[in-house]
Amino acid sequence: MSENPDIADYPFQVSENVRFSETDQMGHVNNTVFGVYFEIGRSTYLSENGFYGQDQVGFVIVKTEITFRGMILWPGRVTIGTRVGRVGTSSFDMEQLLMQDDRIVGSAMSTMVVIDLETNSATPIPDAIRAVLNA
């Protein structure tokens, strides 16, 4: 990810309200909540692209890296930008950017593995899903 990423480079975007309950004693959103925001972006991407319930496959995260770049303050909203990076045989990377107002507050990269829901083992990405990931 570049030093100065642009939210416009993340074609899938979703916004969330910052909740008072997410703040810590210092008055900003606790670092653990960043992961929740990124999960909202990933799961909404998968859902809105119709990936859930397709071909008896599921998605598990095997690696997540989060870079904290700034504070998130309450009250307010955040925007989570999501895009697909590398697409492999049975896994793919999701790259994400977290913004509040015009400030970059975090970025993440997650590797997701496609699993067969009957065997709980890695399986090749189905063609219909691969087509969306590569679009």
Tab-separated table of C-alpha atoms in Angstrom:
chain	number	residue	atom	x	y	z
A	1	MET	CA	0.000	0.000	0.000
A	2	SER	CA	1.345	3.406	-0.912
A	3	GLU	CA	2.298	6.062	1.618
A	4	ASN	CA	-0.589	8.292	0.491
A	5	PRO	CA	-3.461	6.059	-0.587
A	6	ASP	CA	-6.600	7.599	-2.075
A	7	ILE	CA	-10.082	6.400	-1.080
A	8	ALA	CA	-11.088	6.742	-4.755
A	9	ASP	CA	-8.827	3.739	-5.460
A	10	TYR	CA	-11.084	1.583	-3.257
A	11	PRO	CA	-14.204	1.061	-5.383
A	12	PHE	CA	-16.343	-0.606	-2.718
A	13	GLN	CA	-17.176	1.774	0.134
A	14	VAL	CA	-19.433	1.624	3.146
A	15	SER	CA	-19.949	4.199	5.919
A	16	GLU	CA	-20.628	3.598	9.606
A	17	ASN	CA	-21.534	5.795	12.545
A	18	VAL	CA	-18.940	5.983	15.295
A	19	ARG	CA	-20.603	4.843	18.512
A	20	PHE	CA	-19.906	6.401	21.908
A	21	SER	CA	-19.508	2.865	23.305
A	22	GLU	CA	-16.483	2.379	21.003
A	23	THR	CA	-14.481	5.135	22.703
A	24	ASP	CA	-11.936	4.640	25.453
A	25	GLN	CA	-10.948	6.757	28.439
A	26	MET	CA	-8.870	9.030	26.203
A	27	GLY	CA	-11.944	9.992	24.181
A	28	HIS	CA	-11.112	8.284	20.918
A	29	VAL	CA	-12.153	4.992	19.370
A	30	ASN	CA	-10.273	2.059	20.891
A	31	ASN	CA	-7.776	0.326	18.604
A	32	THR	CA	-9.699	-2.964	18.743
A	33	VAL	CA	-12.660	-1.325	16.997
A	34	PHE	CA	-10.585	-0.676	13.859
A	35	GLY	CA	-10.738	-4.429	13.207
A	36	VAL	CA	-14.523	-4.342	13.550
A	37	TYR	CA	-14.770	-1.551	10.974
A	38	PHE	CA	-12.574	-3.513	8.556
A	39	GLU	CA	-14.723	-6.615	9.136
A	40	ILE	CA	-17.832	-4.586	8.260
A	41	GLY	CA	-16.182	-3.566	4.985
A	42	ARG	CA	-15.120	-7.126	4.102
A	43	SER	CA	-18.378	-8.823	5.062
A	44	THR	CA	-20.500	-6.203	3.291
A	45	TYR	CA	-18.370	-6.613	0.143
A	46	LEU	CA	-18.845	-10.399	0.239
A	47	SER	CA	-22.577	-10.104	0.943
A	48	GLU	CA	-23.362	-7.459	-1.665
A	49	ASN	CA	-21.478	-9.449	-4.295
A	50	GLY	CA	-23.583	-12.536	-3.528
A	51	PHE	CA	-20.702	-14.659	-2.226
A	52	TYR	CA	-22.531	-16.085	0.788
A	53	GLY	CA	-24.432	-19.268	0.021
A	54	GLN	CA	-22.648	-19.869	-3.301
A	55	ASP	CA	-21.244	-23.292	-4.180
A	56	GLN	CA	-21.198	-24.479	-0.549
A	57	VAL	CA	-18.086	-22.438	0.210
A	58	GLY	CA	-17.162	-20.147	3.060
A	59	PHE	CA	-14.425	-17.618	3.727
A	60	VAL	CA	-11.911	-17.601	6.577
A	61	ILE	CA	-9.213	-15.080	7.375
A	62	VAL	CA	-5.737	-16.532	7.754
A	63	LYS	CA	-3.842	-13.248	8.055
A	64	THR	CA	-4.706	-9.657	8.896
A	65	GLU	CA	-2.397	-6.660	9.147
A	66	ILE	CA	-3.680	-3.324	10.433
A	67	THR	CA	-1.750	-0.069	10.257
A	68	PHE	CA	-2.994	2.666	12.565
A	69	ARG	CA	-2.549	6.105	10.995
A	70	GLY	CA	-4.675	8.389	13.160
A	71	MET	CA	-7.377	8.729	15.789
A	72	ILE	CA	-11.077	8.201	15.197
A	73	LEU	CA	-13.202	10.613	17.190
A	74	TRP	CA	-16.795	10.510	18.393
A	75	PRO	CA	-19.210	11.796	17.243
A	76	GLY	CA	-18.734	11.168	13.576
A	77	ARG	CA	-18.724	8.683	10.742
A	78	VAL	CA	-16.067	6.540	9.142
A	79	THR	CA	-15.799	5.285	5.574
A	80	ILE	CA	-14.312	1.869	4.889
A	81	GLY	CA	-12.932	1.431	1.377
A	82	THR	CA	-12.342	-2.123	0.153
A	83	ARG	CA	-10.711	-3.581	-2.927
A	84	VAL	CA	-9.399	-6.967	-4.001
A	85	GLY	CA	-5.644	-7.364	-4.340
A	86	ARG	CA	-3.988	-10.674	-5.189
A	87	VAL	CA	-6.206	-13.562	-6.308
A	88	GLY	CA	-4.684	-17.025	-5.946
A	89	THR	CA	-5.943	-20.572	-6.384
A	90	SER	CA	-7.861	-20.830	-3.110
A	91	SER	CA	-7.155	-17.484	-1.451
A	92	PHE	CA	-7.336	-13.770	-2.120
A	93	ASP	CA	-6.237	-10.541	-0.459
A	94	MET	CA	-8.563	-7.722	0.519
A	95	GLU	CA	-6.984	-4.287	0.887
A	96	GLN	CA	-8.813	-1.658	2.897
A	97	LEU	CA	-8.624	2.000	3.839
A	98	LEU	CA	-10.372	3.611	6.817
A	99	MET	CA	-11.206	7.317	6.692
A	100	GLN	CA	-12.822	9.836	9.002
A	101	ASP	CA	-13.723	13.076	7.276
A	102	ASP	CA	-10.770	13.626	4.915
A	103	ARG	CA	-8.229	11.900	7.160
A	104	ILE	CA	-6.761	8.450	6.652
A	105	VAL	CA	-6.984	6.774	10.052
A	106	GLY	CA	-6.081	3.194	9.170
A	107	SER	CA	-5.367	0.619	6.517
A	108	ALA	CA	-5.553	-3.157	6.455
A	109	MET	CA	-4.687	-6.164	4.344
A	110	SER	CA	-6.384	-9.503	4.947
A	111	THR	CA	-5.770	-12.854	3.277
A	112	MET	CA	-8.949	-14.883	2.951
A	113	VAL	CA	-9.083	-18.576	2.125
A	114	VAL	CA	-12.082	-20.165	0.433
A	115	ILE	CA	-13.136	-23.338	2.241
A	116	ASP	CA	-15.461	-26.216	1.432
A	117	LEU	CA	-18.168	-26.008	4.105
A	118	GLU	CA	-18.534	-29.805	4.275
A	119	THR	CA	-14.850	-30.605	4.799
A	120	ASN	CA	-13.683	-27.290	6.313
A	121	SER	CA	-10.632	-27.443	4.056
A	122	ALA	CA	-9.283	-25.059	1.435
A	123	THR	CA	-10.843	-25.382	-1.992
A	124	PRO	CA	-10.263	-23.598	-5.310
A	125	ILE	CA	-12.144	-20.330	-5.744
A	126	PRO	CA	-15.314	-21.078	-7.767
A	127	ASP	CA	-15.334	-19.534	-11.249
A	128	ALA	CA	-18.308	-17.234	-10.535
A	129	ILE	CA	-16.591	-15.808	-7.447
A	130	ARG	CA	-13.230	-15.549	-9.223
A	131	ALA	CA	-14.868	-13.520	-12.011
A	132	VAL	CA	-16.121	-10.940	-9.490
A	133	LEU	CA	-12.792	-10.830	-7.632
A	134	ASN	CA	-10.936	-10.198	-10.889
A	135	ALA	CA	-13.404	-7.574	-12.177
